[in-house]
Amino acid sequence: MSQTETHHFQAEIQQLLNIVIHSLYTDKEIFVRELVSNAADACEKLRFHQSSGQPLHQADVAPGIAITTDDKAGTIIITDTGLGMTHGELVENLGTIAHSGTKAFLKQLAEDKKPDVGLIGQFGVGFYSAFMVANRVTVLSRSFGPEGQGWQWTSGGMGGYELTPAADLPRGTKITLELKDDAKDFAQEATVERIIQRYSSFVPFPIELNNKRLNTVQAIWSRSKNEIKEEEYNEFYTFVGHDHDKPLFRLHFSADAPLAIQALLFVPGRNFETMGMGRMDSEVNLYCRKVLIQAKAKGLFPEWLRFLKGVVDSEDLPLNISRESMQDTSLMQKLNRVLTGRLLKFLEEQSVKDAEGYSKFYGEYQRFLKEGVVTDYTHKEALGKLLRFESSTLERGGLTSLSEYVQRMPSEQKEIYCLLATNRAAAEASPYFEVFRERKFEVLFLYDAWDEFVIEHLREFEGKPLKLAEKAELDISTKKDGALSEDASKSLAQWLKATLGDKVGEVRVSQRLVESPAVVVDSDKFMTASMRRLMKSMKQDAPEAGAAKHDFEVNPAHPIMARLDAMRQTDATLAGSVAEQLLDNARVAAGLLEDPRAMLARLNQLLEKVLTKD
Ligand code: ADP
Ligand code: MG
């Protein structure tokens, strides 16, 4: 054919092709995404020309994409009815580099042992990914202009390409890939269907594969909220969330600064981690202009938000990132910051607007929020606002936020008090609670094993320190009648220390007890019984929680103490047994008594004494 022109690739393109052709890259399937994206772009541009009223070749043919596979011939063909290319455009677009960012990408590819071409499309050279799988690529194209003419572009990837006029072409572009032997799988319909569902489900033009329509769900995240029906949202959620139940919350938003973001995020109705499904992976997929860049994108949200599902679309994905480094790029961090901030704000709003929904959310996901407080310093404060606890001033089951608690604090109260307990009854019966009831200070009741860490990491809220009840330094305000005198109390305390010996640390006269005769307090200012238990459960050779030495505080106003003080003068042995029993009782109240056998034996002896008394 005399009309055939031979062209050389620009040096950089040839360099790129050499890498791509010999690439051992494993995700070769992304070539489908790239060619479909180009087809969709061409359709988009056609639509633009259409709307500007320009005359078009085949004006009645709607923009769309058709793919055919032929496993016998070993080919895949991607056809679009987009705007097509002229001779000049073919030369310009498929043989030279248009984007400046591409050079950096090339440099990086050339340095890598196993080049990661996954983001090739982001660098404006997606078309060339076809050569990862094809020996020969043939492009037939006819531009939309009425006087246009068709051209055939064909290349084996080495050296250059040939251009030949082609008569009677329909508008648009048809790309035929003659697949390499090791890529014949891409001539299988099922393979291609899977790839398109994965990457191109939301391409806004119809995609047909061997005459079957594939993409039926719309990229509703890019539409404005008030145009979208509830059913559309739900259908979309089912599609992206693989969940047939309704989501608990939905956040649809867009932002322009500091980044262009469109996001549609869902909180599933149930926490899948508690359903024995193991640790979840975030199911938020990252798109760039409706084309999937990364499924379950790592680093898009902090770990503690891994229950989210949905879509984030950003046009700002830059030209200088590779998949491995994507996690660390400042862009990813920026996205993370914007998205997390927005979501936290949303949850806070929800807690006010939809209290019922929020409490359901809290029931399912509180552990994630708590994980956030402990692991994510940046968002600690915002997360603190989302926490909810039972409290001594609320009915059983009622929950309060820390903000509400702070608002209720009387002016003389300086700290937020928290009491760790297994349940409401235990909390209210706890000797540590007595001083608070007496002083009418509200106490938060914390039942979750994680709460202690949460309190420890949060440290303070709205400037008020969070304090565990057992560590609070508070005194009963009023003196009780019938209490032992100060001197008598002190001397009883000394006797107790002498009697109990190594079983206790210090023995003190307590100022915090009302109803209980005595209480044990961890002698380590920062340790608590629950923390010791947890340490034991994580580390076998850590000492039993109860084995740690505790200080013993006695209530001078309790009748037992007055009688004990009298008895130690008359029957020191019996008084000694009672002292030991009081210590064990206090340990039981603190949940510290691991082995009750010795205590029961002693208790039986004491009962025997009581019963034989004449
Ligand atoms: P990018 O899409 O980022 O520009 P590509 O290497 O994928 O980079 O494509 C290069 C150019 O080739 C496109 O910008 C477009 O102008 C042209 N092109 C590729 N495929 C088509 C197509 N199917 N229809 C029209 N033009 C196309
Ligand atoms: Mg492209």
XYZ file of C-alpha atoms and ligand atoms in Angstrom:
642
model
C 0.000 0.000 0.000
C 1.648 3.118 -1.203
C -0.361 5.361 1.106
C 1.111 3.806 4.245
C 3.199 6.190 6.322
C 5.863 4.982 8.708
C 6.402 7.015 11.893
C 8.908 6.728 14.701
C 7.926 6.889 18.312
C 9.307 9.795 20.252
C 12.358 8.576 22.211
C 10.571 8.743 25.575
C 7.622 6.756 24.249
C 9.952 4.088 22.929
C 11.679 3.968 26.278
C 8.309 3.564 27.995
C 7.273 0.861 25.560
C 10.464 -1.114 26.118
C 9.662 -1.222 29.823
C 5.988 -1.948 29.346
C 6.542 -4.716 26.793
C 8.996 -6.550 29.021
C 7.178 -5.772 32.206
C 6.664 -8.590 34.685
C 3.951 -6.530 36.270
C 1.290 -8.786 37.731
C -1.814 -6.643 37.375
C -1.697 -6.501 33.606
C -5.480 -6.377 33.604
C -5.329 -2.624 34.171
C -4.924 -2.157 30.414
C -8.681 -2.748 30.171
C -9.296 0.058 32.620
C -7.019 2.377 30.645
C -8.539 1.698 27.253
C -12.077 1.891 28.615
C -11.201 5.178 30.331
C -9.913 6.580 27.074
C -13.080 5.452 25.341
C -15.167 7.095 28.049
C -13.150 10.315 27.761
C -13.758 10.284 24.024
C -17.494 9.877 24.627
C -17.441 12.711 27.128
C -15.707 15.003 24.669
C -18.174 14.067 21.982
C -21.023 14.969 24.261
C -19.393 18.308 24.859
C -19.188 19.015 21.117
C -22.730 17.796 20.734
C -24.005 20.218 23.348
C -22.168 23.105 21.757
C -24.250 22.481 18.645
C -21.447 21.559 16.247
C -22.285 19.402 13.258
C -21.272 15.796 13.928
C -20.637 12.796 11.787
C -23.365 10.257 12.643
C -25.094 12.681 14.985
C -27.764 10.104 15.762
C -25.309 7.557 17.150
C -25.164 7.886 20.932
C -21.799 7.794 22.662
C -21.060 4.364 24.077
C -18.497 1.632 24.451
C -18.547 -1.909 23.096
C -16.059 -4.647 23.810
C -15.769 -7.957 22.046
C -13.579 -10.879 22.911
C -12.624 -13.676 20.559
C -10.842 -16.499 22.309
C -10.225 -18.422 19.081
C -8.478 -15.483 17.455
C -6.919 -14.437 20.767
C -8.112 -10.843 20.463
C -9.966 -8.247 22.421
C -11.521 -5.272 20.652
C -12.596 -2.048 22.330
C -14.824 0.215 20.283
C -16.273 3.584 21.150
C -18.557 6.010 19.394
C -16.744 8.954 20.904
C -15.083 11.806 19.109
C -12.399 9.817 17.272
C -9.048 11.105 16.090
C -7.815 12.805 12.941
C -4.520 11.986 11.284
C -2.840 14.797 13.190
C -4.330 13.713 16.489
C -3.252 10.121 16.003
C 0.318 11.274 15.468
C 0.147 13.684 18.349
C -1.635 11.453 20.872
C -0.319 7.978 20.129
C 3.390 8.545 19.677
C 4.413 11.544 21.725
C 4.195 12.531 25.348
C 1.839 15.313 26.134
C 2.166 15.488 29.891
C 5.241 16.790 31.643
C 4.727 14.621 34.733
C 5.335 11.563 32.594
C 9.091 11.992 32.579
C 9.297 11.503 36.330
C 7.182 8.384 36.002
C 9.458 7.051 33.291
C 12.511 7.667 35.392
C 10.965 5.790 38.254
C 9.908 2.879 36.051
C 13.401 2.624 34.590
C 14.910 2.396 38.079
C 12.524 -0.220 39.435
C 13.463 -3.888 39.184
C 9.836 -4.831 38.903
C 8.269 -1.689 37.516
C 4.864 -0.905 38.900
C 2.924 0.317 35.936
C -0.361 0.272 37.843
C -0.743 4.008 37.790
C 0.244 4.416 34.161
C -3.065 6.107 33.444
C -2.354 8.782 36.014
C 0.667 9.809 33.998
C -1.132 10.417 30.766
C 0.283 7.374 29.003
C -2.396 4.785 29.793
C -2.829 3.850 26.152
C 0.597 2.182 26.053
C -0.383 -0.321 28.739
C -1.974 -2.216 25.826
C 1.516 -3.374 24.921
C 1.834 -5.298 28.173
C -0.574 -7.857 26.763
C -0.555 -7.354 22.995
C 1.972 -8.167 20.248
C 0.213 -5.791 17.963
C -2.232 -2.974 18.554
C -4.360 -1.613 15.750
C -6.369 1.569 16.102
C -9.053 2.480 13.602
C -10.333 5.965 14.144
C -12.564 8.489 12.485
C -13.000 11.934 13.898
C -16.437 13.435 14.552
C -16.009 16.267 12.037
C -18.370 15.856 9.049
C -15.557 16.036 6.493
C -13.322 13.724 8.416
C -11.625 10.654 7.122
C -10.693 7.376 8.793
C -7.179 6.191 9.606
C -5.588 2.984 10.688
C -2.754 3.194 13.188
C -0.878 -0.007 13.870
C 2.209 -0.948 15.841
C 4.070 -3.883 17.329
C 5.506 -1.546 19.935
C 9.089 -1.516 18.646
C 10.424 1.424 16.707
C 7.304 3.033 15.453
C 3.890 2.696 13.900
C 2.249 2.799 10.521
C -0.592 5.028 9.460
C -2.848 4.104 6.554
C -6.079 5.754 5.355
C -9.141 3.641 6.086
C -12.372 4.178 4.230
C -15.945 4.016 5.515
C -15.279 4.012 9.220
C -18.019 4.847 11.693
C -17.363 7.738 14.047
C -15.107 6.917 16.964
C -12.296 4.544 17.656
C -11.834 0.814 17.495
C -8.779 -0.702 19.118
C -7.826 -4.304 18.401
C -5.314 -6.102 20.591
C -3.656 -9.241 19.288
C -2.836 -10.849 22.581
C 0.506 -12.343 23.523
C 0.588 -16.051 24.312
C 0.783 -15.443 28.044
C -2.105 -12.968 27.907
C -4.657 -15.010 26.014
C -6.843 -15.061 29.094
C -7.918 -11.528 28.209
C -9.749 -12.986 25.226
C -12.078 -14.761 27.678
C -15.386 -13.042 28.233
C -15.556 -13.972 31.926
C -12.126 -12.508 32.614
C -12.887 -9.253 30.907
C -16.275 -8.997 32.548
C -14.710 -9.321 35.976
C -12.130 -6.637 35.183
C -14.715 -4.204 33.946
C -16.935 -4.750 36.959
C -13.958 -4.048 39.136
C -12.564 -0.915 37.557
C -15.131 0.517 35.266
C -18.510 -0.088 36.864
C -19.196 3.599 37.165
C -18.093 4.775 33.760
C -20.922 7.101 32.751
C -21.457 5.620 29.285
C -22.970 2.250 28.502
C -20.404 -0.529 28.268
C -21.377 -3.671 26.386
C -19.322 -6.827 26.458
C -20.154 -9.194 23.597
C -23.507 -7.415 23.333
C -24.288 -7.671 27.024
C -24.709 -4.472 29.035
C -22.365 -4.391 32.023
C -22.427 -1.140 33.956
C -25.882 -0.476 35.304
C -25.163 1.281 38.574
C -24.510 4.991 38.331
C -21.700 6.931 39.945
C -24.227 8.784 42.059
C -21.510 10.279 44.250
C -20.803 12.824 41.539
C -24.410 13.977 41.368
C -25.934 16.532 43.630
C -27.598 15.220 46.758
C -31.082 16.509 46.191
C -31.350 14.774 42.832
C -30.748 11.362 44.295
C -33.562 9.175 45.500
C -33.359 7.090 48.645
C -33.680 3.880 46.581
C -30.730 4.926 44.461
C -28.596 5.389 47.535
C -29.670 2.024 48.859
C -29.050 0.286 45.567
C -25.645 1.871 45.400
C -24.855 0.774 48.930
C -25.813 -2.794 48.151
C -23.485 -2.649 45.181
C -20.416 -1.165 46.849
C -20.999 -2.545 50.330
C -21.987 -6.091 49.359
C -24.570 -5.771 52.092
C -28.275 -6.279 51.578
C -29.265 -4.519 54.766
C -29.696 -0.794 54.962
C -26.749 1.276 56.130
C -26.919 2.989 59.508
C -25.531 6.287 58.285
C -24.713 7.846 54.981
C -22.447 10.792 54.342
C -22.444 12.288 50.866
C -20.317 15.346 50.421
C -18.041 17.186 48.110
C -15.245 19.629 48.756
C -13.159 21.861 46.523
C -10.454 22.961 48.891
C -7.877 21.988 49.903
C -8.649 19.068 47.592
C -11.313 18.284 45.071
C -13.177 15.422 46.698
C -16.467 13.740 46.129
C -17.279 11.113 48.687
C -20.160 8.827 49.457
C -19.553 6.931 52.659
C -21.658 4.452 54.561
C -21.678 3.036 58.040
C -23.050 -0.504 57.735
C -25.967 -1.485 59.941
C -23.907 -4.039 61.770
C -20.370 -4.242 62.998
C -19.016 -7.177 61.064
C -16.046 -7.632 63.353
C -18.206 -8.706 66.254
C -19.880 -11.272 64.074
C -16.853 -13.511 64.128
C -15.637 -12.398 60.734
C -12.229 -11.302 61.969
C -10.625 -7.962 61.433
C -12.209 -5.931 58.675
C -10.459 -4.097 55.904
C -11.664 -0.687 54.935
C -13.961 -0.995 51.971
C -13.653 2.497 50.688
C -12.495 2.568 47.112
C -10.520 5.397 45.637
C -11.581 6.715 42.255
C -10.292 9.362 39.954
C -13.029 10.708 37.755
C -15.187 7.601 38.223
C -12.420 5.152 37.360
C -11.119 2.930 40.094
C -7.575 3.739 41.160
C -7.396 1.585 44.235
C -9.922 -0.785 45.736
C -9.995 -0.811 49.541
C -7.536 2.019 49.480
C -5.006 1.779 52.277
C -4.292 4.936 54.183
C -7.364 6.792 53.000
C -8.819 6.631 56.501
C -7.269 5.864 59.860
C -7.432 2.217 60.898
C -10.152 2.810 63.443
C -12.525 3.831 60.653
C -12.128 0.519 58.892
C -15.837 -0.211 59.195
C -16.662 2.388 56.560
C -17.747 1.445 53.077
C -18.116 3.593 50.022
C -16.348 5.684 47.485
C -13.941 8.587 47.436
C -13.315 10.296 44.125
C -10.580 12.845 43.733
C -9.424 14.508 40.572
C -6.319 15.610 42.376
C -4.507 12.297 42.274
C -1.162 13.552 41.116
C 1.216 12.376 38.477
C 4.025 11.443 40.782
C 2.879 8.590 42.937
C 3.315 4.872 42.734
C 1.040 2.355 44.307
C 3.465 1.375 47.083
C 4.269 4.899 48.011
C 0.686 6.033 47.646
C 0.103 5.320 51.326
C 2.791 7.732 52.369
C 2.267 10.542 49.948
C 1.299 13.835 51.357
C -1.728 13.711 49.093
C -2.975 10.579 50.774
C -2.400 12.182 54.142
C -4.249 15.268 53.039
C -7.155 13.179 51.818
C -7.102 11.276 55.087
C -7.148 14.459 57.122
C -9.994 16.042 55.202
C -12.097 12.889 55.113
C -11.597 11.961 58.757
C -12.331 15.474 59.924
C -15.481 15.580 57.859
C -16.657 12.219 59.115
C -16.074 13.119 62.755
C -18.041 16.308 62.284
C -20.802 14.328 60.656
C -20.992 11.852 63.533
C -21.165 14.664 66.029
C -23.992 16.288 64.068
C -25.762 12.965 63.845
C -25.597 12.514 67.612
C -27.677 15.666 67.947
C -29.949 15.335 64.924
C -30.638 11.644 65.184
C -30.129 10.567 68.779
C -31.707 7.177 68.221
C -29.586 6.430 65.187
C -26.511 7.610 66.999
C -27.114 5.402 69.987
C -27.486 2.449 67.650
C -24.264 3.459 65.967
C -22.573 3.797 69.324
C -23.776 0.386 70.387
C -22.248 -1.191 67.298
C -19.091 0.825 66.877
C -17.964 2.217 70.250
C -14.935 -0.037 70.290
C -13.696 1.579 67.068
C -14.062 5.053 68.529
C -12.209 3.926 71.628
C -9.496 2.373 69.510
C -9.242 5.777 67.859
C -8.825 7.593 71.159
C -6.017 5.233 72.103
C -4.219 5.073 68.758
C -4.918 8.321 66.956
C -3.510 11.297 68.763
C -4.643 13.778 66.098
C -8.325 13.016 66.473
C -8.368 12.218 70.165
C -10.276 15.308 71.128
C -12.920 15.051 68.456
C -13.356 11.398 69.343
C -13.778 12.286 73.004
C -16.914 14.180 72.040
C -18.386 11.042 70.545
C -17.982 8.854 73.618
C -20.984 7.968 75.756
C -21.176 6.499 79.244
C -23.683 5.571 81.885
C -23.618 7.884 84.834
C -24.636 7.967 88.472
C -27.141 10.752 87.830
C -28.880 9.056 84.931
C -31.269 6.128 84.889
C -29.803 2.729 84.181
C -29.174 2.409 80.434
C -29.128 6.161 79.842
C -25.913 7.499 78.331
C -24.246 10.857 78.632
C -21.561 12.583 76.631
C -18.563 14.103 78.343
C -19.726 17.571 77.274
C -23.062 17.107 78.999
C -21.268 15.847 82.080
C -19.017 18.899 82.160
C -22.032 21.187 81.870
C -23.580 19.564 84.927
C -20.437 19.832 87.057
C -20.831 22.077 90.110
C -18.233 24.813 90.292
C -16.353 23.231 93.184
C -15.861 20.019 91.183
C -12.626 20.153 89.233
C -12.363 16.691 87.734
C -14.418 14.254 85.678
C -14.845 11.118 87.748
C -14.989 7.653 86.269
C -15.664 4.410 88.044
C -14.658 1.121 86.489
C -17.112 -1.640 87.245
C -18.640 -4.693 85.641
C -22.178 -3.359 85.737
C -24.454 -0.744 87.249
C -25.218 -2.637 90.453
C -21.530 -3.250 91.104
C -20.726 0.400 90.444
C -23.380 1.663 92.846
C -22.311 -0.798 95.528
C -18.631 -0.023 95.131
C -16.918 1.456 98.209
C -15.161 3.850 95.836
C -18.514 5.337 94.959
C -19.474 6.275 98.523
C -17.660 9.557 98.708
C -19.233 10.687 95.456
C -22.728 9.860 96.564
C -22.090 11.731 99.784
C -20.645 14.769 98.006
C -23.255 14.583 95.237
C -20.616 14.490 92.520
C -21.635 12.745 89.340
C -19.583 9.687 88.402
C -19.381 8.059 85.019
C -19.797 4.310 85.171
C -17.448 2.501 82.805
C -18.245 -1.121 82.072
C -16.067 -1.817 79.048
C -12.654 -3.388 79.641
C -11.202 -0.873 77.186
C -12.476 2.180 79.025
C -9.566 2.420 81.372
C -7.181 2.867 78.448
C -9.521 5.362 76.896
C -9.504 7.438 80.074
C -5.767 7.164 80.324
C -5.184 8.336 76.752
C -7.834 10.989 76.698
C -6.467 12.393 79.973
C -8.756 15.398 79.942
C -11.832 16.745 78.270
C -12.638 20.421 77.794
C -9.787 21.204 80.157
C -11.083 18.952 82.941
C -8.856 16.040 83.974
C -10.422 12.598 83.819
C -9.947 10.803 87.098
C -10.618 7.251 88.149
C -12.843 7.189 91.230
C -10.432 4.999 93.159
C -7.647 7.523 92.569
C -9.690 10.582 93.445
C -8.483 12.532 96.439
C -11.786 13.481 97.955
C -12.997 13.634 101.528
C -16.403 13.158 103.032
C -17.598 16.608 103.999
C -19.326 15.817 107.281
C -18.083 14.070 110.409
C -20.191 11.145 111.594
C -21.424 10.617 115.134
C -19.984 7.654 116.979
C -16.806 7.721 114.979
C -13.548 6.721 116.578
C -11.546 9.705 117.698
C -8.620 10.750 115.614
C -6.163 9.261 118.059
C -8.064 6.023 118.424
C -8.296 5.699 114.649
C -4.595 6.240 114.242
C -3.698 3.687 116.839
C -6.136 1.167 115.320
C -4.476 1.736 111.966
C -1.073 1.062 113.496
C -2.322 -2.115 115.099
C -3.840 -3.232 111.771
C -0.545 -2.714 109.983
C 1.273 -4.692 112.675
C -1.310 -7.476 112.462
C -1.630 -7.697 108.694
C 2.078 -7.193 108.123
C 3.218 -7.838 104.555
C -0.282 -8.469 103.292
C -0.819 -4.736 102.974
C 1.138 -1.642 102.092
C 0.145 1.278 104.240
C -2.862 1.291 106.540
C -4.630 4.654 106.675
C -7.682 6.229 108.176
C -10.013 6.824 105.269
C -11.872 10.029 104.529
C -13.844 8.632 101.655
C -15.983 5.874 103.133
C -19.567 6.062 104.327
C -21.064 2.579 104.412
C -18.093 0.306 103.935
C -15.843 -0.508 106.853
C -12.700 -0.538 104.707
C -11.350 -0.361 101.189
C -8.158 -1.349 99.378
C -6.371 1.169 97.188
C -3.588 0.368 94.775
C -0.402 1.752 96.256
C 0.809 2.571 92.770
C -0.714 5.918 91.868
C -1.194 4.937 88.249
C -2.166 1.290 88.593
C -5.594 -0.142 88.944
C -6.905 -3.611 89.546
C -8.308 -3.896 86.047
C -5.030 -2.848 84.530
C -3.164 -5.446 86.560
C -5.636 -8.090 85.447
C -5.163 -7.089 81.852
C -1.394 -7.226 82.191
C -1.735 -10.691 83.654
C -3.897 -11.803 80.746
C -1.338 -10.538 78.236
C 1.742 -11.729 80.041
C 1.627 -15.081 81.774
C 4.441 -14.403 84.210
C 3.087 -11.078 85.429
C 1.972 -11.308 89.061
C -1.680 -11.968 89.876
C -3.592 -8.690 90.167
C -4.380 -9.498 93.797
C -0.775 -10.257 94.626
C 0.227 -6.618 94.236
C 0.466 -4.816 97.537
C -2.488 -2.612 98.295
C -2.953 0.091 100.840
C -5.761 -0.496 103.282
C -8.052 2.351 104.288
C -10.431 1.998 107.211
C -13.601 3.883 107.969
C -13.418 5.304 111.509
C -17.170 5.943 111.524
C -18.133 2.336 110.870
C -19.464 0.367 113.897
C -17.217 -2.576 113.000
C -14.155 -0.423 113.505
C -15.213 0.793 116.964
C -15.896 -2.793 118.014
C -12.693 -4.075 116.499
C -10.810 -1.424 118.390
C -12.390 -2.657 121.620
C -11.842 -6.332 120.825
C -8.142 -5.996 120.052
C -7.660 -5.177 123.753
C -9.601 -8.243 124.969
C -9.175 -10.978 122.358
C -6.240 -10.197 120.089
C -6.470 -13.521 118.195
C -10.092 -13.097 117.260
C -9.488 -9.421 116.410
C -6.621 -10.542 114.144
C -8.933 -12.931 112.265
C -11.523 -10.194 111.875
C -8.854 -7.819 110.539
C -7.806 -10.355 107.938
C -11.401 -10.967 107.008
C -11.999 -7.224 106.591
C -9.022 -7.038 104.275
C -10.316 -9.926 102.180
C -13.787 -8.392 102.080
C -12.283 -5.202 100.715
C -10.392 -7.253 98.144
C -13.595 -8.948 97.074
C -15.253 -5.558 96.664
C -12.353 -4.465 94.476
C -12.488 -7.662 92.448
C -9.012 -8.591 93.581
C -9.498 -11.864 95.395
C -8.388 -14.612 93.043
C -8.505 -17.570 95.390
C -11.226 -17.434 98.033
C -10.363 -20.745 99.761
C -8.339 -19.335 102.671
C -10.914 -16.628 103.138
C -13.776 -19.140 103.297
C -11.990 -21.306 105.850
C -11.462 -18.266 108.053
C -15.010 -17.101 107.581
C -16.288 -20.507 108.700
C -14.158 -20.324 111.822
C -15.564 -16.894 112.578
C -19.115 -18.157 112.087
C -18.410 -21.039 114.390
C -17.278 -18.556 117.029
C -20.390 -16.440 116.599
C -22.665 -19.487 116.895
C -20.997 -20.930 119.975
C -21.109 -17.595 121.790
C -23.288 -17.944 124.864
P -4.510 10.227 28.637
O -5.764 9.469 28.501
O -4.137 10.446 30.045
O -4.466 11.499 27.865
P -3.499 8.035 27.131
O -2.148 7.497 26.839
O -4.426 7.065 27.726
O -3.336 9.317 28.043
O -4.126 8.575 25.808
C -3.454 9.570 25.076
C -4.395 10.372 24.218
O -4.854 9.601 23.141
C -5.671 10.829 24.905
O -5.485 12.026 25.601
C -6.612 11.015 23.740
O -6.442 12.299 23.176
C -6.139 9.993 22.755
N -6.995 8.817 22.776
C -6.705 7.627 23.323
N -7.735 6.753 23.167
C -8.697 7.434 22.487
C -10.018 7.102 22.012
N -10.554 5.880 22.241
N -10.707 8.061 21.361
C -10.183 9.281 21.152
N -8.956 9.646 21.580
C -8.227 8.751 22.241
Mg -5.937 7.537 29.219
